[in-house]
XYZ file of C-alpha atoms in Angstrom:
348
model
C 8.353 6.325 25.510
C 10.195 4.722 28.417
C 13.349 2.744 27.815
C 13.475 -0.984 28.524
C 16.351 -2.878 30.076
C 17.546 -5.627 27.763
C 20.632 -7.754 28.117
C 22.867 -8.494 25.145
C 24.251 -11.411 27.149
C 20.685 -12.714 27.486
C 20.107 -12.574 23.725
C 23.315 -14.440 22.849
C 23.321 -16.917 25.743
C 23.671 -20.538 24.680
C 20.297 -21.338 26.253
C 18.677 -18.482 24.320
C 20.199 -19.667 21.055
C 18.921 -23.205 21.635
C 15.421 -21.843 22.374
C 15.660 -19.703 19.248
C 16.636 -22.808 17.280
C 13.559 -24.698 18.503
C 11.331 -21.872 17.280
C 13.267 -21.343 14.069
C 13.191 -24.959 12.864
C 9.413 -25.373 13.192
C 8.106 -26.331 9.763
C 11.623 -26.342 8.303
C 13.062 -29.661 9.500
C 13.030 -31.218 6.023
C 14.985 -28.387 4.395
C 18.506 -29.375 3.456
C 20.285 -26.331 4.884
C 18.430 -26.750 8.194
C 19.312 -30.455 8.329
C 22.996 -29.690 7.665
C 23.095 -27.130 10.484
C 21.215 -29.506 12.786
C 23.684 -32.348 12.111
C 26.341 -30.492 14.153
C 23.862 -28.410 16.142
C 25.762 -28.109 19.430
C 29.053 -27.204 17.735
C 27.309 -24.676 15.497
C 25.483 -22.994 18.365
C 28.541 -22.843 20.614
C 30.600 -21.408 17.732
C 27.896 -18.828 17.057
C 27.703 -17.926 20.751
C 31.477 -17.456 20.890
C 31.542 -15.196 17.825
C 28.721 -13.094 19.262
C 30.324 -12.905 22.701
C 33.672 -11.803 21.247
C 31.892 -9.353 18.865
C 33.473 -11.020 15.825
C 30.175 -12.277 14.372
C 29.752 -11.415 10.696
C 26.566 -11.641 8.650
C 26.872 -13.645 5.421
C 25.497 -12.638 2.025
C 21.880 -13.294 1.101
C 20.523 -15.708 -1.504
C 18.066 -13.800 -3.730
C 15.014 -15.394 -5.363
C 11.502 -14.469 -6.510
C 8.102 -15.625 -5.288
C 4.629 -14.959 -6.700
C 1.932 -14.437 -4.056
C 0.362 -13.394 -6.500
C 2.462 -10.286 -7.053
C 6.097 -11.050 -7.780
C 8.320 -10.275 -4.813
C 12.089 -10.239 -4.586
C 13.034 -12.218 -1.468
C 16.474 -12.364 0.092
C 17.203 -15.456 2.174
C 19.897 -15.396 4.838
C 21.942 -18.417 5.885
C 20.655 -20.655 8.666
C 23.267 -19.251 11.058
C 22.136 -15.694 10.398
C 18.447 -16.564 10.545
C 19.098 -18.102 13.958
C 20.553 -14.751 15.075
C 17.486 -12.992 13.627
C 15.253 -15.352 15.636
C 17.177 -14.667 18.844
C 16.912 -10.899 18.326
C 13.222 -11.132 17.414
C 12.403 -13.317 20.440
C 13.980 -10.758 22.778
C 12.618 -7.590 21.152
C 9.063 -8.617 20.225
C 7.741 -8.770 23.838
C 9.180 -5.308 24.443
C 7.871 -3.556 21.332
C 4.527 -5.289 20.813
C 2.801 -3.624 23.814
C 3.773 -0.224 22.383
C 1.826 -0.847 19.159
C -1.770 0.291 18.701
C -4.507 -2.343 18.940
C -5.423 -2.009 15.265
C -2.038 -2.903 13.802
C -2.546 -6.440 12.460
C 0.522 -7.565 10.505
C 3.003 -10.092 11.936
C 1.662 -9.946 15.491
C 0.462 -12.677 17.813
C -3.327 -13.159 17.757
C -3.781 -10.700 14.879
C -3.510 -11.370 11.107
C -5.509 -10.719 7.943
C -8.806 -12.294 8.986
C -9.025 -10.351 12.238
C -8.134 -7.162 10.361
C -10.965 -7.740 7.882
C -13.456 -8.484 10.684
C -12.333 -5.362 12.542
C -12.796 -3.242 9.418
C -16.302 -4.668 9.071
C -17.024 -3.533 12.661
C -15.718 -0.024 11.923
C -17.804 0.239 8.765
C -20.939 -0.937 10.546
C -20.431 1.628 13.335
C -19.587 4.487 10.984
C -22.589 3.769 8.752
C -24.919 3.591 11.783
C -25.672 -0.081 11.234
C -25.620 0.274 7.424
C -28.248 3.022 7.437
C -26.043 5.968 6.342
C -23.310 6.604 3.785
C -19.748 6.195 4.977
C -16.378 6.253 3.212
C -12.875 4.857 3.475
C -9.501 6.332 2.674
C -7.258 3.487 1.576
C -3.497 3.987 1.101
C -0.211 2.166 1.059
C 3.429 3.188 1.191
C 5.461 3.252 -2.007
C 8.162 0.534 -2.060
C 7.965 0.353 1.699
C 10.570 -2.247 2.695
C 13.146 -0.882 0.240
C 12.534 2.702 1.423
C 12.967 2.309 5.191
C 15.679 4.676 6.403
C 17.912 2.595 8.680
C 19.284 5.569 10.613
C 15.767 6.697 11.473
C 14.791 3.129 12.366
C 17.790 2.794 14.690
C 16.966 6.096 16.373
C 13.403 4.868 16.986
C 14.661 1.555 18.393
C 17.186 3.400 20.544
C 14.389 5.285 22.317
C 13.292 1.954 23.781
C 16.450 -0.172 23.719
C 19.546 1.582 25.013
C 21.887 -1.364 25.472
C 24.856 -0.497 23.247
C 25.848 -4.040 22.332
C 22.264 -4.948 21.432
C 22.012 -1.863 19.226
C 25.352 -2.786 17.630
C 24.034 -6.283 16.815
C 20.810 -4.860 15.385
C 22.870 -2.446 13.293
C 24.971 -5.337 12.017
C 21.810 -7.111 10.831
C 20.459 -3.914 9.252
C 23.771 -3.201 7.522
C 23.851 -6.724 6.076
C 21.440 -5.510 3.406
C 22.297 -2.562 1.158
C 18.969 -0.733 1.123
C 15.976 -0.785 3.422
C 14.803 -4.080 4.915
C 15.080 -7.482 3.196
C 11.687 -9.150 2.767
C 12.954 -12.550 3.912
C 14.133 -11.590 7.419
C 12.080 -12.314 10.528
C 13.522 -9.156 12.074
C 12.222 -7.153 9.097
C 8.646 -8.004 10.103
C 9.176 -6.540 13.573
C 11.196 -3.547 12.389
C 8.565 -2.734 9.750
C 5.977 -2.467 12.534
C 8.329 -0.443 14.752
C 8.877 2.027 11.906
C 5.220 2.496 10.959
C 4.139 2.581 14.592
C 5.276 6.203 14.341
C 2.557 6.728 11.714
C 0.010 4.847 13.846
C 0.698 7.079 16.842
C 0.481 10.214 14.666
C -2.876 9.214 13.191
C -4.383 8.129 16.515
C -3.006 10.813 18.849
C -2.208 13.802 16.645
C -4.978 13.519 14.051
C -7.354 11.860 16.565
C -8.680 9.335 14.057
C -10.927 6.739 15.672
C -11.453 4.186 12.908
C -7.997 3.332 11.575
C -6.512 -0.062 10.649
C -3.055 -0.926 9.365
C -1.755 -4.200 7.949
C 1.949 -3.872 7.067
C 2.087 -0.782 4.804
C -1.601 -0.919 3.793
C -3.915 1.193 5.914
C -7.532 2.333 5.965
C -9.334 5.215 7.660
C -13.134 5.106 7.937
C -15.340 8.208 8.245
C -18.730 9.574 7.230
C -16.927 12.797 6.258
C -15.547 12.400 2.734
C -13.958 15.867 2.832
C -12.139 15.005 6.056
C -10.651 11.919 4.424
C -9.497 13.985 1.469
C -7.841 16.499 3.794
C -5.954 13.732 5.608
C -4.026 12.641 2.513
C -1.674 15.633 2.527
C -1.202 15.487 6.306
C -0.363 11.784 6.332
C 1.942 11.990 3.321
C 3.659 15.042 4.802
C 4.319 13.186 8.054
C 5.691 10.150 6.238
C 8.051 12.216 4.086
C 9.249 14.564 6.828
C 9.551 12.127 9.727
C 10.212 8.752 8.088
C 11.523 9.642 4.579
C 8.928 7.443 2.899
C 5.818 8.404 0.920
C 2.390 7.230 -0.110
C 2.076 5.318 -3.363
C 0.424 7.975 -5.583
C -1.603 5.425 -7.602
C -2.876 3.607 -4.518
C -4.600 6.461 -2.718
C -8.327 5.768 -2.869
C -11.446 7.279 -1.301
C -14.387 4.933 -1.775
C -18.002 4.728 -0.624
C -18.703 1.700 1.570
C -21.784 0.643 -0.439
C -19.524 0.118 -3.482
C -17.498 -2.500 -1.619
C -14.140 -2.156 0.118
C -11.331 -4.347 -1.212
C -8.973 -5.240 1.658
C -6.558 -8.127 2.229
C -8.126 -10.509 -0.301
C -11.763 -9.830 0.608
C -14.436 -7.329 -0.404
C -16.437 -5.910 2.518
C -20.007 -4.830 1.702
C -22.977 -3.955 3.930
C -24.026 -7.285 5.533
C -21.467 -9.316 3.532
C -17.803 -10.198 3.208
C -17.017 -11.715 -0.196
C -13.858 -13.228 -1.643
C -12.071 -10.926 -4.079
C -12.808 -11.866 -7.727
C -9.120 -12.214 -8.639
C -8.556 -14.377 -5.583
C -11.440 -16.687 -6.540
C -10.020 -17.145 -10.040
C -6.542 -17.802 -8.671
C -7.946 -20.311 -6.187
C -9.416 -22.483 -8.961
C -6.159 -22.205 -10.942
C -4.179 -23.347 -7.915
C -6.569 -26.252 -7.361
C -6.105 -27.392 -10.969
C -2.334 -27.219 -10.591
C -2.303 -29.086 -7.271
C -4.536 -31.843 -8.654
C -2.207 -32.258 -11.640
C 0.819 -32.416 -9.321
C -0.966 -35.027 -7.205
C -1.834 -37.246 -10.166
C 1.777 -37.064 -11.397
C 3.039 -37.934 -7.878
C 4.893 -34.625 -7.627
C 3.240 -34.005 -4.264
C 1.759 -36.298 -1.613
C -1.923 -36.561 -0.783
C -1.170 -34.965 2.604
C 0.401 -31.989 0.845
C -2.584 -31.709 -1.517
C -5.036 -31.938 1.377
C -3.131 -29.276 3.289
C -3.463 -26.905 0.329
C -7.147 -27.781 -0.072
C -7.854 -27.052 3.597
C -6.086 -23.692 3.295
C -8.406 -22.777 0.377
C -11.491 -23.697 2.407
C -9.957 -21.849 5.372
C -9.790 -18.700 3.267
C -13.420 -19.100 2.210
C -14.790 -19.691 5.715
C -14.082 -16.057 6.588
C -16.438 -14.859 3.842
C -20.077 -15.333 2.835
C -19.170 -17.965 0.282
C -21.519 -20.971 0.509
C -22.110 -21.054 -3.264
C -18.403 -20.692 -3.983
C -17.593 -23.563 -1.623
C -20.089 -25.735 -3.508
C -18.525 -24.698 -6.837
C -15.126 -25.595 -5.454
C -16.317 -29.010 -4.277
C -17.972 -29.663 -7.657
C -14.818 -28.564 -9.445
C -12.750 -30.873 -7.263
C -15.122 -33.770 -7.992
C -14.907 -33.043 -11.722
C -11.093 -32.963 -11.622
C -10.997 -36.195 -9.631
C -13.394 -37.916 -12.057
C -11.356 -36.814 -15.062
C -8.051 -37.985 -13.612
C -9.637 -41.300 -12.569
C -10.984 -41.846 -16.098
C -7.585 -41.096 -17.592
C -5.865 -43.483 -15.169
C -8.308 -46.307 -15.906
C -7.912 -45.899 -19.655
C -4.120 -46.284 -19.569
């Protein structure tokens, strides 16, 4: 891999920090901590630039909290000042690293995402099954406790193959060392670094194992083949590479070889011959969320715009699947909820 010239002075320049701020604040302008920072924006950015230029910048502690999406995740939120630094680093490094990634890496990349990953998997399955006429199989795996298990020394050595500017590496190290173990889930830089780290696996699978039909989304990945025995033989090779080269390992309870005709569960959808269906758990959760949002709307906890935004996101999820009947059920359910709340309001 060839090294790329990157300028630390370019990352920390006042103009770069202002551009990073414009990107960072999108969708966050109403948040109190963002508003406070924005109130003295020029002073804050010039102070940050000075601390970075003099190499006296220090990363503050994180604020921990939990989210359910639906699995509970432990998120660590950095201060606005630090997240602005993360944005500046990300904005400079992403254009350098992204072209080095394989085409079929879909997490946290421009013009990629879950829906394109699912569609791509459908293409692979159709090809491998000879247009749904023959049996084909998938090997589905994910990495055990991935973000917490990333070895920062190995990550830095990988980054250093491409970025050899000492001050930039020092700043990256400062961000990495701000968290005691692995990568914090809340950092923008973590999304990029997670892809940089597992790009080593991608390259191994594509160029050493010569696997044609391979897709990765974050630490979840799938290999498609008509040869079930081949897939079984790959498990030890892949896990061996991960443990020896990256000091991470496959989740032992999430290694699955499955026949395509049974349905392949991936990123919230189930892919079957001729169909993509919403996952059963996701459908149930969708109706639960709709009930909750309608209740919040009727109690004036959220605005109609906020409710409509959530509703459109639900229909957006469904449009990527064969879900006409489910959409009708959802509309009927919405009508029923609306009628009930209207009746209750009129009777008060």
